[in-house]
Amino acid sequence: MVKEKKTALMKATELLANQEQGSAVLRKKLLARKYDAQEVDAAIAKLKKYNYLDDEELCQRQFENFYSEGKLSLRQILVKLIQRGFDKNFIEQLIPDDFEEHEQLVAEKLLAKKFARPEKFDRAKAWQFLAARGFDGEIISSVVENFER
């Protein structure tokens, strides 16, 4: 018995049923499965038309999840969302006005977790740890100074 290949629309619907994703990622996955580019574009357009695929809503939801989770710096969130194919300008519009306070709290939380035992604290390692996670120098200075007290 010969198994028929699913259409790009059927496969896209199946992929979306398994995991919510943006149109850029969905397009990449369909092209990797050797679907014709025109068929892929038509499938994505149809999914958008019927509101099964909404990049802006998905981006906003993912941004809010990452932001409220409090485990990533703002730069890390931006990079993750850009890697998922979302528009950088749209992502930047989502950044709240109080992001500096949030960054401070996240950095403090990460540093407290990393150096749970104060005797293991090393200023240089703390700087390196936070810088690698995308925090800027001003926030790192403030957090490290407060942590040493």
Tab-separated table of C-alpha atoms in Angstrom:
chain	number	residue	atom	x	y	z
A	1	MET	CA	0.000	0.000	0.000
A	2	VAL	CA	1.461	3.367	-1.076
A	3	LYS	CA	1.255	6.144	1.478
A	4	GLU	CA	0.276	9.511	-0.003
A	5	LYS	CA	2.296	12.552	0.942
A	6	LYS	CA	0.350	15.108	2.960
A	7	THR	CA	-0.180	18.552	1.502
A	8	ALA	CA	1.790	21.448	2.982
A	9	LEU	CA	-1.413	22.742	4.587
A	10	MET	CA	-2.121	19.395	6.250
A	11	LYS	CA	1.450	19.111	7.527
A	12	ALA	CA	1.450	22.724	8.735
A	13	THR	CA	-1.792	22.128	10.616
A	14	GLU	CA	-0.310	18.987	12.159
A	15	LEU	CA	2.832	20.861	13.231
A	16	LEU	CA	0.760	23.655	14.756
A	17	ALA	CA	-1.385	21.140	16.633
A	18	ASN	CA	1.756	19.739	18.254
A	19	GLN	CA	3.414	23.049	19.094
A	20	GLU	CA	2.581	26.705	18.634
A	21	GLN	CA	5.097	28.387	16.341
A	22	GLY	CA	5.585	31.427	14.178
A	23	SER	CA	5.242	31.504	10.424
A	24	ALA	CA	9.025	31.758	9.855
A	25	VAL	CA	9.722	28.570	11.820
A	26	LEU	CA	6.770	26.811	10.239
A	27	ARG	CA	7.938	27.816	6.770
A	28	LYS	CA	11.466	26.553	7.491
A	29	LYS	CA	10.133	23.210	8.750
A	30	LEU	CA	7.909	22.720	5.705
A	31	LEU	CA	10.694	23.598	3.275
A	32	ALA	CA	12.991	21.158	5.092
A	33	ARG	CA	10.358	18.484	4.415
A	34	LYS	CA	10.751	19.199	0.679
A	35	TYR	CA	7.447	20.995	0.103
A	36	ASP	CA	7.298	23.449	-2.786
A	37	ALA	CA	7.869	27.078	-1.690
A	38	GLN	CA	4.677	28.295	-3.393
A	39	GLU	CA	2.624	25.571	-1.712
A	40	VAL	CA	4.180	26.477	1.647
A	41	ASP	CA	3.426	30.178	1.175
A	42	ALA	CA	-0.163	29.374	0.189
A	43	ALA	CA	-0.609	27.142	3.252
A	44	ILE	CA	0.781	29.819	5.583
A	45	ALA	CA	-1.415	32.481	3.994
A	46	LYS	CA	-4.477	30.284	4.478
A	47	LEU	CA	-3.599	29.605	8.120
A	48	LYS	CA	-3.156	33.346	8.710
A	49	LYS	CA	-6.440	34.108	6.966
A	50	TYR	CA	-8.316	31.811	9.337
A	51	ASN	CA	-6.358	33.081	12.381
A	52	TYR	CA	-4.622	29.788	13.106
A	53	LEU	CA	-1.326	31.583	12.738
A	54	ASP	CA	-0.780	35.027	14.271
A	55	ASP	CA	2.883	35.979	14.631
A	56	GLU	CA	2.275	39.184	16.583
A	57	GLU	CA	0.027	37.538	19.155
A	58	LEU	CA	2.402	34.591	19.557
A	59	CYS	CA	5.406	36.885	19.891
A	60	GLN	CA	3.650	38.982	22.505
A	61	ARG	CA	2.611	35.905	24.488
A	62	GLN	CA	6.113	34.409	24.388
A	63	PHE	CA	7.671	37.738	25.383
A	64	GLU	CA	5.321	38.035	28.354
A	65	ASN	CA	6.066	34.452	29.418
A	66	PHE	CA	9.832	34.934	29.293
A	67	TYR	CA	9.593	38.327	30.978
A	68	SER	CA	7.346	37.195	33.833
A	69	GLU	CA	9.366	34.008	34.346
A	70	GLY	CA	12.256	36.213	35.482
A	71	LYS	CA	15.069	33.904	34.407
A	72	LEU	CA	16.371	35.748	31.347
A	73	SER	CA	17.756	39.203	30.724
A	74	LEU	CA	15.979	41.405	28.231
A	75	ARG	CA	18.760	40.818	25.695
A	76	GLN	CA	18.361	37.055	26.025
A	77	ILE	CA	14.620	37.365	25.478
A	78	LEU	CA	15.175	39.504	22.366
A	79	VAL	CA	17.686	37.031	20.937
A	80	LYS	CA	15.396	34.050	21.572
A	81	LEU	CA	12.462	35.728	19.874
A	82	ILE	CA	14.530	36.908	16.906
A	83	GLN	CA	15.845	33.346	16.498
A	84	ARG	CA	12.230	32.205	16.371
A	85	GLY	CA	11.699	34.477	13.376
A	86	PHE	CA	9.891	37.409	14.941
A	87	ASP	CA	10.479	40.996	13.813
A	88	LYS	CA	12.989	42.869	15.965
A	89	ASN	CA	11.099	46.169	15.709
A	90	PHE	CA	7.878	44.543	16.897
A	91	ILE	CA	9.662	42.849	19.812
A	92	GLU	CA	11.207	46.153	20.906
A	93	GLN	CA	7.718	47.695	21.083
A	94	LEU	CA	6.786	45.084	23.691
A	95	ILE	CA	9.467	46.199	26.164
A	96	PRO	CA	7.760	47.788	29.189
A	97	ASP	CA	8.869	51.091	30.684
A	98	ASP	CA	9.948	49.486	33.970
A	99	PHE	CA	12.358	47.056	32.305
A	100	GLU	CA	15.396	48.396	34.215
A	101	GLU	CA	13.834	47.501	37.560
A	102	HIS	CA	12.968	44.087	36.183
A	103	GLU	CA	16.521	43.574	34.912
A	104	GLN	CA	17.866	44.488	38.351
A	105	LEU	CA	15.589	41.948	40.068
A	106	VAL	CA	16.391	39.181	37.592
A	107	ALA	CA	20.133	39.799	37.901
A	108	GLU	CA	19.894	39.754	41.709
A	109	LYS	CA	17.928	36.519	41.629
A	110	LEU	CA	20.385	34.828	39.261
A	111	LEU	CA	23.379	35.976	41.291
A	112	ALA	CA	21.835	34.787	44.553
A	113	LYS	CA	21.197	31.391	42.995
A	114	LYS	CA	24.690	31.147	41.482
A	115	PHE	CA	26.428	32.182	44.693
A	116	ALA	CA	24.112	30.570	47.224
A	117	ARG	CA	27.059	30.195	49.568
A	118	PRO	CA	28.468	33.726	50.136
A	119	GLU	CA	31.965	32.417	50.901
A	120	LYS	CA	32.178	31.234	47.266
A	121	PHE	CA	31.443	34.740	45.913
A	122	ASP	CA	34.004	36.097	43.470
A	123	ARG	CA	33.443	39.570	42.030
A	124	ALA	CA	35.094	38.775	38.673
A	125	LYS	CA	33.109	35.553	38.250
A	126	ALA	CA	29.900	37.376	39.158
A	127	TRP	CA	30.614	39.989	36.487
A	128	GLN	CA	31.401	37.323	33.916
A	129	PHE	CA	28.306	35.311	34.857
A	130	LEU	CA	25.912	38.255	34.475
A	131	ALA	CA	27.607	39.684	31.376
A	132	ALA	CA	27.295	36.308	29.652
A	133	ARG	CA	23.561	36.482	30.310
A	134	GLY	CA	23.174	39.812	28.554
A	135	PHE	CA	23.011	42.289	31.429
A	136	ASP	CA	24.630	45.677	30.879
A	137	GLY	CA	27.517	46.999	32.950
A	138	GLU	CA	25.483	49.481	34.977
A	139	ILE	CA	23.108	46.821	36.242
A	140	ILE	CA	25.927	44.364	36.897
A	141	SER	CA	27.831	46.965	38.942
A	142	SER	CA	24.792	47.747	41.024
A	143	VAL	CA	23.852	44.116	41.639
A	144	VAL	CA	27.401	43.002	42.463
A	145	GLU	CA	27.870	45.932	44.835
A	146	ASN	CA	24.598	45.157	46.635
A	147	PHE	CA	25.452	41.463	46.804
A	148	GLU	CA	28.796	42.133	48.475
A	149	ARG	CA	27.104	43.974	51.352
